[in-house]
Structures are given as C-alpha cells and as structure tokens.
mmCIF file with all atom_site columns, N, CA and C in Angstrom:
data_model
loop_
_atom_site.group_PDB
_atom_site.id
_atom_site.type_symbol
_atom_site.label_atom_id
_atom_site.label_alt_id
_atom_site.label_comp_id
_atom_site.label_asym_id
_atom_site.label_entity_id
_atom_site.label_seq_id
_atom_site.pdbx_PDB_ins_code
_atom_site.Cartn_x
_atom_site.Cartn_y
_atom_site.Cartn_z
_atom_site.occupancy
_atom_site.B_iso_or_equiv
_atom_site.pdbx_formal_charge
_atom_site.auth_seq_id
_atom_site.auth_comp_id
_atom_site.auth_asym_id
_atom_site.auth_atom_id
_atom_site.pdbx_PDB_model_num
ATOM 1   N N  . MET B 1 1  ? 23.968 33.201 30.068  1.00 45.00 ? 1  MET B N  1
ATOM 2   C CA . MET B 1 1  ? 24.455 32.835 28.665  1.00 45.00 ? 1  MET B CA 1
ATOM 3   C C  . MET B 1 1  ? 24.527 33.114 27.796  1.00 45.00 ? 1  MET B C  1
ATOM 4   N N  . SER B 1 2  ? 24.600 33.488 26.266  1.00 51.00 ? 2  SER B N  1
ATOM 5   C CA . SER B 1 2  ? 23.781 33.839 25.030  1.00 51.00 ? 2  SER B CA 1
ATOM 6   C C  . SER B 1 2  ? 25.256 32.542 24.375  1.00 51.00 ? 2  SER B C  1
ATOM 7   N N  . ASP B 1 3  ? 24.459 32.859 23.025  1.00 54.00 ? 3  ASP B N  1
ATOM 8   C CA . ASP B 1 3  ? 24.823 31.641 22.370  1.00 54.00 ? 3  ASP B CA 1
ATOM 9   C C  . ASP B 1 3  ? 25.399 31.550 21.425  1.00 54.00 ? 3  ASP B C  1
ATOM 10  N N  . ARG B 1 4  ? 25.538 33.480 21.252  1.00 59.00 ? 4  ARG B N  1
ATOM 11  C CA . ARG B 1 4  ? 26.901 34.227 20.785  1.00 59.00 ? 4  ARG B CA 1
ATOM 12  C C  . ARG B 1 4  ? 27.739 34.697 21.258  1.00 59.00 ? 4  ARG B C  1
ATOM 13  N N  . LYS B 1 5  ? 28.218 34.686 22.256  1.00 61.00 ? 5  LYS B N  1
ATOM 14  C CA . LYS B 1 5  ? 29.423 34.145 23.403  1.00 61.00 ? 5  LYS B CA 1
ATOM 15  C C  . LYS B 1 5  ? 30.338 33.584 23.213  1.00 61.00 ? 5  LYS B C  1
ATOM 16  N N  . TYR B 1 6  ? 29.953 32.483 23.062  1.00 60.00 ? 6  TYR B N  1
ATOM 17  C CA . TYR B 1 6  ? 30.323 30.756 22.705  1.00 60.00 ? 6  TYR B CA 1
ATOM 18  C C  . TYR B 1 6  ? 30.438 30.407 21.322  1.00 60.00 ? 6  TYR B C  1
ATOM 19  N N  . PRO B 1 7  ? 31.249 30.382 20.117  1.00 62.00 ? 7  PRO B N  1
ATOM 20  C CA . PRO B 1 7  ? 31.066 29.202 18.815  1.00 62.00 ? 7  PRO B CA 1
ATOM 21  C C  . PRO B 1 7  ? 30.742 28.303 19.068  1.00 62.00 ? 7  PRO B C  1
ATOM 22  N N  . GLN B 1 8  ? 30.429 27.688 18.527  1.00 71.00 ? 8  GLN B N  1
ATOM 23  C CA . GLN B 1 8  ? 29.577 26.118 18.658  1.00 71.00 ? 8  GLN B CA 1
ATOM 24  C C  . GLN B 1 8  ? 31.774 25.622 17.560  1.00 71.00 ? 8  GLN B C  1
ATOM 25  N N  . LEU B 1 9  ? 32.287 24.779 18.955  1.00 79.00 ? 9  LEU B N  1
ATOM 26  C CA . LEU B 1 9  ? 32.573 24.581 18.464  1.00 79.00 ? 9  LEU B CA 1
ATOM 27  C C  . LEU B 1 9  ? 33.523 23.530 17.885  1.00 79.00 ? 9  LEU B C  1
ATOM 28  N N  . ALA B 1 10 ? 32.054 22.407 17.299  1.00 90.00 ? 10 ALA B N  1
ATOM 29  C CA . ALA B 1 10 ? 31.833 21.342 17.117  1.00 90.00 ? 10 ALA B CA 1
ATOM 30  C C  . ALA B 1 10 ? 31.261 21.570 15.928  1.00 90.00 ? 10 ALA B C  1
ATOM 31  N N  . TRP B 1 11 ? 31.511 20.826 15.118  1.00 94.00 ? 11 TRP B N  1
ATOM 32  C CA . TRP B 1 11 ? 31.748 20.068 13.547  1.00 94.00 ? 11 TRP B CA 1
ATOM 33  C C  . TRP B 1 11 ? 30.485 19.816 12.855  1.00 94.00 ? 11 TRP B C  1
ATOM 34  N N  . SER B 1 12 ? 29.398 19.782 12.978  1.00 94.00 ? 12 SER B N  1
ATOM 35  C CA . SER B 1 12 ? 27.752 19.204 11.993  1.00 94.00 ? 12 SER B CA 1
ATOM 36  C C  . SER B 1 12 ? 28.191 19.413 10.653  1.00 94.00 ? 12 SER B C  1
ATOM 37  N N  . HIS B 1 13 ? 28.231 17.789 10.317  1.00 94.00 ? 13 HIS B N  1
ATOM 38  C CA . HIS B 1 13 ? 27.830 16.965 9.221   1.00 94.00 ? 13 HIS B CA 1
ATOM 39  C C  . HIS B 1 13 ? 26.440 17.810 8.967   1.00 94.00 ? 13 HIS B C  1
ATOM 40  N N  . TRP B 1 14 ? 26.479 17.844 7.242   1.00 94.00 ? 14 TRP B N  1
ATOM 41  C CA . TRP B 1 14 ? 25.242 19.309 6.907   1.00 94.00 ? 14 TRP B CA 1
ATOM 42  C C  . TRP B 1 14 ? 25.204 18.980 5.635   1.00 94.00 ? 14 TRP B C  1
ATOM 43  N N  . TYR B 1 15 ? 24.016 18.903 5.076   1.00 95.00 ? 15 TYR B N  1
ATOM 44  C CA . TYR B 1 15 ? 23.464 18.585 3.347   1.00 95.00 ? 15 TYR B CA 1
ATOM 45  C C  . TYR B 1 15 ? 23.832 20.426 2.600   1.00 95.00 ? 15 TYR B C  1
ATOM 46  N N  . ALA B 1 16 ? 24.579 20.879 1.476   1.00 94.00 ? 16 ALA B N  1
ATOM 47  C CA . ALA B 1 16 ? 24.782 21.825 0.623   1.00 94.00 ? 16 ALA B CA 1
ATOM 48  C C  . ALA B 1 16 ? 23.749 21.623 -0.600  1.00 94.00 ? 16 ALA B C  1
ATOM 49  N N  . TRP B 1 17 ? 22.317 22.235 0.064   1.00 93.00 ? 17 TRP B N  1
ATOM 50  C CA . TRP B 1 17 ? 21.503 21.740 -0.647  1.00 93.00 ? 17 TRP B CA 1
ATOM 51  C C  . TRP B 1 17 ? 20.658 23.457 -0.927  1.00 93.00 ? 17 TRP B C  1
ATOM 52  N N  . TYR B 1 18 ? 21.941 24.032 -0.916  1.00 93.00 ? 18 TYR B N  1
ATOM 53  C CA . TYR B 1 18 ? 22.022 25.901 -1.949  1.00 93.00 ? 18 TYR B CA 1
ATOM 54  C C  . TYR B 1 18 ? 24.034 25.966 -1.499  1.00 93.00 ? 18 TYR B C  1
ATOM 55  N N  . PRO B 1 19 ? 24.800 26.631 -2.677  1.00 94.00 ? 19 PRO B N  1
ATOM 56  C CA . PRO B 1 19 ? 26.239 26.610 -2.865  1.00 94.00 ? 19 PRO B CA 1
ATOM 57  C C  . PRO B 1 19 ? 26.167 27.330 -1.532  1.00 94.00 ? 19 PRO B C  1
ATOM 58  N N  . VAL B 1 20 ? 27.797 26.661 -1.093  1.00 95.00 ? 20 VAL B N  1
ATOM 59  C CA . VAL B 1 20 ? 27.831 27.191 0.146   1.00 95.00 ? 20 VAL B CA 1
ATOM 60  C C  . VAL B 1 20 ? 29.921 27.346 -0.615  1.00 95.00 ? 20 VAL B C  1
ATOM 61  N N  . LEU B 1 21 ? 30.318 27.964 0.377   1.00 93.00 ? 21 LEU B N  1
ATOM 62  C CA . LEU B 1 21 ? 32.272 28.168 -0.567  1.00 93.00 ? 21 LEU B CA 1
ATOM 63  C C  . LEU B 1 21 ? 32.719 27.924 1.306   1.00 93.00 ? 21 LEU B C  1
ATOM 64  N N  . PRO B 1 22 ? 33.056 26.361 1.456   1.00 94.00 ? 22 PRO B N  1
ATOM 65  C CA . PRO B 1 22 ? 34.051 26.200 2.148   1.00 94.00 ? 22 PRO B CA 1
ATOM 66  C C  . PRO B 1 22 ? 35.461 26.730 2.745   1.00 94.00 ? 22 PRO B C  1
ATOM 67  N N  . VAL B 1 23 ? 35.748 26.974 4.218   1.00 94.00 ? 23 VAL B N  1
ATOM 68  C CA . VAL B 1 23 ? 36.962 27.729 4.254   1.00 94.00 ? 23 VAL B CA 1
ATOM 69  C C  . VAL B 1 23 ? 38.032 26.698 3.334   1.00 94.00 ? 23 VAL B C  1
ATOM 70  N N  . ASP B 1 24 ? 38.336 25.871 3.320   1.00 92.00 ? 24 ASP B N  1
ATOM 71  C CA . ASP B 1 24 ? 38.625 25.167 2.797   1.00 92.00 ? 24 ASP B CA 1
ATOM 72  C C  . ASP B 1 24 ? 39.495 23.886 1.996   1.00 92.00 ? 24 ASP B C  1
ATOM 73  N N  . ASP B 1 25 ? 38.304 24.422 0.295   1.00 90.00 ? 25 ASP B N  1
ATOM 74  C CA . ASP B 1 25 ? 37.680 24.233 -0.874  1.00 90.00 ? 25 ASP B CA 1
ATOM 75  C C  . ASP B 1 25 ? 36.467 24.547 -1.171  1.00 90.00 ? 25 ASP B C  1
ATOM 76  N N  . SER B 1 26 ? 36.510 24.063 -2.500  1.00 88.00 ? 26 SER B N  1
ATOM 77  C CA . SER B 1 26 ? 36.047 24.956 -3.648  1.00 88.00 ? 26 SER B CA 1
ATOM 78  C C  . SER B 1 26 ? 35.095 24.746 -3.297  1.00 88.00 ? 26 SER B C  1
ATOM 79  N N  . ILE B 1 27 ? 33.372 25.969 -3.998  1.00 88.00 ? 27 ILE B N  1
ATOM 80  C CA . ILE B 1 27 ? 32.216 25.625 -3.774  1.00 88.00 ? 27 ILE B CA 1
ATOM 81  C C  . ILE B 1 27 ? 31.975 24.210 -3.965  1.00 88.00 ? 27 ILE B C  1
ATOM 82  N N  . HIS B 1 28 ? 31.216 24.101 -2.690  1.00 88.00 ? 28 HIS B N  1
ATOM 83  C CA . HIS B 1 28 ? 29.922 22.780 -3.499  1.00 88.00 ? 28 HIS B CA 1
ATOM 84  C C  . HIS B 1 28 ? 29.030 23.348 -2.761  1.00 88.00 ? 28 HIS B C  1
ATOM 85  N N  . TRP B 1 29 ? 27.523 21.983 -3.150  1.00 88.00 ? 29 TRP B N  1
ATOM 86  C CA . TRP B 1 29 ? 26.720 22.103 -3.722  1.00 88.00 ? 29 TRP B CA 1
ATOM 87  C C  . TRP B 1 29 ? 25.546 21.114 -3.744  1.00 88.00 ? 29 TRP B C  1
ATOM 88  N N  . LEU B 1 30 ? 24.980 20.446 -3.552  1.00 91.00 ? 30 LEU B N  1
ATOM 89  C CA . LEU B 1 30 ? 23.955 19.523 -3.072  1.00 91.00 ? 30 LEU B CA 1
ATOM 90  C C  . LEU B 1 30 ? 24.629 17.993 -2.690  1.00 91.00 ? 30 LEU B C  1
ATOM 91  N N  . GLU B 1 31 ? 26.157 18.378 -2.349  1.00 89.00 ? 31 GLU B N  1
ATOM 92  C CA . GLU B 1 31 ? 26.494 17.223 -1.555  1.00 89.00 ? 31 GLU B CA 1
ATOM 93  C C  . GLU B 1 31 ? 26.932 17.727 0.113   1.00 89.00 ? 31 GLU B C  1
ATOM 94  N N  . ALA B 1 32 ? 27.449 16.779 0.807   1.00 93.00 ? 32 ALA B N  1
ATOM 95  C CA . ALA B 1 32 ? 27.930 16.869 1.812   1.00 93.00 ? 32 ALA B CA 1
ATOM 96  C C  . ALA B 1 32 ? 29.310 17.183 2.553   1.00 93.00 ? 32 ALA B C  1
ATOM 97  N N  . VAL B 1 33 ? 28.712 18.339 3.981   1.00 96.00 ? 33 VAL B N  1
ATOM 98  C CA . VAL B 1 33 ? 29.887 19.304 3.733   1.00 96.00 ? 33 VAL B CA 1
ATOM 99  C C  . VAL B 1 33 ? 30.159 19.605 5.704   1.00 96.00 ? 33 VAL B C  1
ATOM 100 N N  . TYR B 1 34 ? 30.492 20.123 5.686   1.00 96.00 ? 34 TYR B N  1
ATOM 101 C CA . TYR B 1 34 ? 30.578 20.270 7.445   1.00 96.00 ? 34 TYR B CA 1
ATOM 102 C C  . TYR B 1 34 ? 30.387 21.696 7.768   1.00 96.00 ? 34 TYR B C  1
ATOM 103 N N  . ARG B 1 35 ? 29.711 22.113 8.960   1.00 96.00 ? 35 ARG B N  1
ATOM 104 C CA . ARG B 1 35 ? 29.704 23.353 9.374   1.00 96.00 ? 35 ARG B CA 1
ATOM 105 C C  . ARG B 1 35 ? 29.325 23.088 11.030  1.00 96.00 ? 35 ARG B C  1
ATOM 106 N N  . ARG B 1 36 ? 30.029 25.412 10.967  1.00 95.00 ? 36 ARG B N  1
ATOM 107 C CA . ARG B 1 36 ? 29.417 25.861 12.377  1.00 95.00 ? 36 ARG B CA 1
ATOM 108 C C  . ARG B 1 36 ? 29.532 27.064 12.098  1.00 95.00 ? 36 ARG B C  1
ATOM 109 N N  . LYS B 1 37 ? 29.108 27.938 13.504  1.00 94.00 ? 37 LYS B N  1
ATOM 110 C CA . LYS B 1 37 ? 28.634 28.722 13.498  1.00 94.00 ? 37 LYS B CA 1
ATOM 111 C C  . LYS B 1 37 ? 30.343 29.652 14.543  1.00 94.00 ? 37 LYS B C  1
ATOM 112 N N  . ASP B 1 38 ? 30.641 30.746 13.916  1.00 91.00 ? 38 ASP B N  1
ATOM 113 C CA . ASP B 1 38 ? 32.098 31.688 14.341  1.00 91.00 ? 38 ASP B CA 1
ATOM 114 C C  . ASP B 1 38 ? 31.117 32.346 15.349  1.00 91.00 ? 38 ASP B C  1
ATOM 115 N N  . GLU B 1 39 ? 32.711 33.222 15.765  1.00 89.00 ? 39 GLU B N  1
ATOM 116 C CA . GLU B 1 39 ? 32.067 34.538 16.885  1.00 89.00 ? 39 GLU B CA 1
ATOM 117 C C  . GLU B 1 39 ? 31.789 35.134 16.506  1.00 89.00 ? 39 GLU B C  1
ATOM 118 N N  . ALA B 1 40 ? 31.287 35.552 14.982  1.00 90.00 ? 40 ALA B N  1
ATOM 119 C CA . ALA B 1 40 ? 29.846 36.124 14.982  1.00 90.00 ? 40 ALA B CA 1
ATOM 120 C C  . ALA B 1 40 ? 28.280 35.494 14.155  1.00 90.00 ? 40 ALA B C  1
ATOM 121 N N  . GLY B 1 41 ? 28.193 34.512 14.519  1.00 91.00 ? 41 GLY B N  1
ATOM 122 C CA . GLY B 1 41 ? 27.596 33.705 14.268  1.00 91.00 ? 41 GLY B CA 1
ATOM 123 C C  . GLY B 1 41 ? 26.643 33.436 13.423  1.00 91.00 ? 41 GLY B C  1
ATOM 124 N N  . ARG B 1 42 ? 27.949 33.751 11.797  1.00 93.00 ? 42 ARG B N  1
ATOM 125 C CA . ARG B 1 42 ? 27.570 33.910 11.169  1.00 93.00 ? 42 ARG B CA 1
ATOM 126 C C  . ARG B 1 42 ? 28.173 32.269 10.937  1.00 93.00 ? 42 ARG B C  1
ATOM 127 N N  . TRP B 1 43 ? 27.177 30.374 9.877   1.00 95.00 ? 43 TRP B N  1
ATOM 128 C CA . TRP B 1 43 ? 28.063 29.864 9.625   1.00 95.00 ? 43 TRP B CA 1
ATOM 129 C C  . TRP B 1 43 ? 29.404 29.338 8.714   1.00 95.00 ? 43 TRP B C  1
ATOM 130 N N  . VAL B 1 44 ? 30.531 28.848 8.805   1.00 96.00 ? 44 VAL B N  1
ATOM 131 C CA . VAL B 1 44 ? 31.039 28.558 8.447   1.00 96.00 ? 44 VAL B CA 1
ATOM 132 C C  . VAL B 1 44 ? 31.738 27.213 7.818   1.00 96.00 ? 44 VAL B C  1
ATOM 133 N N  . TYR B 1 45 ? 32.060 26.053 6.347   1.00 96.00 ? 45 TYR B N  1
ATOM 134 C CA . TYR B 1 45 ? 31.933 26.027 5.965   1.00 96.00 ? 45 TYR B CA 1
ATOM 135 C C  . TYR B 1 45 ? 32.780 25.179 5.914   1.00 96.00 ? 45 TYR B C  1
ATOM 136 N N  . ARG B 1 46 ? 33.120 23.592 5.772   1.00 95.00 ? 46 ARG B N  1
ATOM 137 C CA . ARG B 1 46 ? 34.287 22.805 5.740   1.00 95.00 ? 46 ARG B CA 1
ATOM 138 C C  . ARG B 1 46 ? 33.846 21.603 4.861   1.00 95.00 ? 46 ARG B C  1
ATOM 139 N N  . SER B 1 47 ? 35.065 21.726 3.647   1.00 93.00 ? 47 SER B N  1
ATOM 140 C CA . SER B 1 47 ? 34.859 20.204 3.187   1.00 93.00 ? 47 SER B CA 1
ATOM 141 C C  . SER B 1 47 ? 35.284 19.001 3.810   1.00 93.00 ? 47 SER B C  1
ATOM 142 N N  . PHE B 1 48 ? 36.176 19.344 4.642   1.00 92.00 ? 48 PHE B N  1
ATOM 143 C CA . PHE B 1 48 ? 37.552 18.581 5.248   1.00 92.00 ? 48 PHE B CA 1
ATOM 144 C C  . PHE B 1 48 ? 38.415 16.874 3.889   1.00 92.00 ? 48 PHE B C  1
ATOM 145 N N  . ARG B 1 49 ? 37.889 17.110 2.915   1.00 89.00 ? 49 ARG B N  1
ATOM 146 C CA . ARG B 1 49 ? 38.522 16.409 2.033   1.00 89.00 ? 49 ARG B CA 1
ATOM 147 C C  . ARG B 1 49 ? 39.900 16.089 1.649   1.00 89.00 ? 49 ARG B C  1
ATOM 148 N N  . PRO B 1 50 ? 39.975 15.375 1.339   1.00 89.00 ? 50 PRO B N  1
ATOM 149 C CA . PRO B 1 50 ? 42.153 15.018 1.472   1.00 89.00 ? 50 PRO B CA 1
ATOM 150 C C  . PRO B 1 50 ? 42.453 16.632 0.357   1.00 89.00 ? 50 PRO B C  1
ATOM 151 N N  . LYS B 1 51 ? 43.660 16.794 -0.080  1.00 88.00 ? 51 LYS B N  1
ATOM 152 C CA . LYS B 1 51 ? 43.853 18.032 -1.306  1.00 88.00 ? 51 LYS B CA 1
ATOM 153 C C  . LYS B 1 51 ? 44.077 16.559 -1.755  1.00 88.00 ? 51 LYS B C  1
ATOM 154 N N  . HIS B 1 52 ? 43.962 15.132 -3.021  1.00 90.00 ? 52 HIS B N  1
ATOM 155 C CA . HIS B 1 52 ? 43.643 14.919 -3.739  1.00 90.00 ? 52 HIS B CA 1
ATOM 156 C C  . HIS B 1 52 ? 42.316 14.766 -4.349  1.00 90.00 ? 52 HIS B C  1
ATOM 157 N N  . GLU B 1 53 ? 41.942 14.518 -3.413  1.00 88.00 ? 53 GLU B N  1
ATOM 158 C CA . GLU B 1 53 ? 40.415 14.945 -4.172  1.00 88.00 ? 53 GLU B CA 1
ATOM 159 C C  . GLU B 1 53 ? 39.418 15.226 -4.176  1.00 88.00 ? 53 GLU B C  1
ATOM 160 N N  . GLN B 1 54 ? 40.321 17.075 -3.337  1.00 84.00 ? 54 GLN B N  1
ATOM 161 C CA . GLN B 1 54 ? 40.243 18.152 -4.408  1.00 84.00 ? 54 GLN B CA 1
ATOM 162 C C  . GLN B 1 54 ? 41.235 18.242 -5.454  1.00 84.00 ? 54 GLN B C  1
ATOM 163 N N  . GLN B 1 55 ? 41.954 18.430 -5.095  1.00 86.00 ? 55 GLN B N  1
ATOM 164 C CA . GLN B 1 55 ? 43.066 18.188 -7.207  1.00 86.00 ? 55 GLN B CA 1
ATOM 165 C C  . GLN B 1 55 ? 41.465 17.591 -8.148  1.00 86.00 ? 55 GLN B C  1
ATOM 166 N N  . ARG B 1 56 ? 41.421 15.723 -7.919  1.00 88.00 ? 56 ARG B N  1
ATOM 167 C CA . ARG B 1 56 ? 40.534 15.525 -9.127  1.00 88.00 ? 56 ARG B CA 1
ATOM 168 C C  . ARG B 1 56 ? 39.129 15.923 -9.685  1.00 88.00 ? 56 ARG B C  1
ATOM 169 N N  . ALA B 1 57 ? 38.158 16.920 -8.028  1.00 80.00 ? 57 ALA B N  1
ATOM 170 C CA . ALA B 1 57 ? 37.080 17.390 -8.612  1.00 80.00 ? 57 ALA B CA 1
ATOM 171 C C  . ALA B 1 57 ? 37.228 18.294 -9.246  1.00 80.00 ? 57 ALA B C  1
ATOM 172 N N  . ASP B 1 58 ? 38.840 18.828 -8.871  1.00 78.00 ? 58 ASP B N  1
ATOM 173 C CA . ASP B 1 58 ? 38.706 19.924 -9.710  1.00 78.00 ? 58 ASP B CA 1
ATOM 174 C C  . ASP B 1 58 ? 38.947 20.131 -11.629 1.00 78.00 ? 58 ASP B C  1
ATOM 175 N N  . MET B 1 59 ? 39.558 18.997 -11.427 1.00 81.00 ? 59 MET B N  1
ATOM 176 C CA . MET B 1 59 ? 39.755 18.609 -12.440 1.00 81.00 ? 59 MET B CA 1
ATOM 177 C C  . MET B 1 59 ? 39.146 17.704 -13.380 1.00 81.00 ? 59 MET B C  1
ATOM 178 N N  . ALA B 1 60 ? 37.821 17.403 -12.871 1.00 79.00 ? 60 ALA B N  1
ATOM 179 C CA . ALA B 1 60 ? 36.928 16.707 -13.725 1.00 79.00 ? 60 ALA B CA 1
ATOM 180 C C  . ALA B 1 60 ? 35.245 18.229 -13.870 1.00 79.00 ? 60 ALA B C  1
ATOM 181 N N  . THR B 1 61 ? 35.613 19.126 -13.241 1.00 73.00 ? 61 THR B N  1
ATOM 182 C CA . THR B 1 61 ? 35.188 20.274 -13.714 1.00 73.00 ? 61 THR B CA 1
ATOM 183 C C  . THR B 1 61 ? 35.019 20.639 -14.612 1.00 73.00 ? 61 THR B C  1
ATOM 184 N N  . PRO B 1 62 ? 33.829 21.047 -15.912 1.00 74.00 ? 62 PRO B N  1
ATOM 185 C CA . PRO B 1 62 ? 34.853 22.159 -16.638 1.00 74.00 ? 62 PRO B CA 1
ATOM 186 C C  . PRO B 1 62 ? 34.719 23.311 -16.497 1.00 74.00 ? 62 PRO B C  1
ATOM 187 N N  . LEU B 1 63 ? 35.012 23.795 -18.465 1.00 74.00 ? 63 LEU B N  1
ATOM 188 C CA . LEU B 1 63 ? 35.805 25.352 -18.213 1.00 74.00 ? 63 LEU B CA 1
ATOM 189 C C  . LEU B 1 63 ? 35.127 25.916 -18.219 1.00 74.00 ? 63 LEU B C  1
ATOM 190 N N  . CYS B 1 64 ? 33.534 25.622 -19.975 1.00 77.00 ? 64 CYS B N  1
ATOM 191 C CA . CYS B 1 64 ? 32.935 26.858 -19.818 1.00 77.00 ? 64 CYS B CA 1
ATOM 192 C C  . CYS B 1 64 ? 31.451 25.064 -19.822 1.00 77.00 ? 64 CYS B C  1
ATOM 193 N N  . PRO B 1 65 ? 30.979 25.025 -18.133 1.00 63.00 ? 65 PRO B N  1
ATOM 194 C CA . PRO B 1 65 ? 29.762 24.541 -18.857 1.00 63.00 ? 65 PRO B CA 1
ATOM 195 C C  . PRO B 1 65 ? 28.512 24.327 -20.169 1.00 63.00 ? 65 PRO B C  1
ATOM 196 N N  . GLY B 1 66 ? 27.881 22.968 -19.909 1.00 63.00 ? 66 GLY B N  1
ATOM 197 C CA . GLY B 1 66 ? 27.325 22.559 -21.243 1.00 63.00 ? 66 GLY B CA 1
ATOM 198 C C  . GLY B 1 66 ? 28.189 22.916 -22.825 1.00 63.00 ? 66 GLY B C  1
ATOM 199 N N  . ALA B 1 67 ? 29.431 22.819 -22.278 1.00 56.00 ? 67 ALA B N  1
ATOM 200 C CA . ALA B 1 67 ? 30.266 22.659 -24.065 1.00 56.00 ? 67 ALA B CA 1
ATOM 201 C C  . ALA B 1 67 ? 30.226 21.494 -23.981 1.00 56.00 ? 67 ALA B C  1
#
C-alpha cells in the first residue's frame, strides 16, 4: 500500500524553521507548530493555540515592522 493513499492522521510536533501558515492561525516562523500530510501528500500545519493567545500575539505584532 502506498503512503499517498492514506494521509498521515496524527499531528506531529515540528519546529517551523521557515515561514508556514497554519490552517487555524496566522503565520508562524521559528516556533513550534504541528504538521501532518493531507490526501495529496502536502504538509498541513496547525498551531493548536487557544483563541486568546492568537489575539494576544496579533496585538503584539507591529503594523509597521522596524518602526
């Protein structure tokens, strides 16, 4: 049986050493996320962060970096 027919069902812990866009959050880079393969064999990312942590991170992000 080919791995392509059966997507990876469990999320595995992964360190985002390049920018990724989780399906449940905003962009992550140089931090921990979870990933698994979808039906097409592509990586899908999730952060599993609670909504209040996502909002806190969004408020801490400057609108104009370097300003």
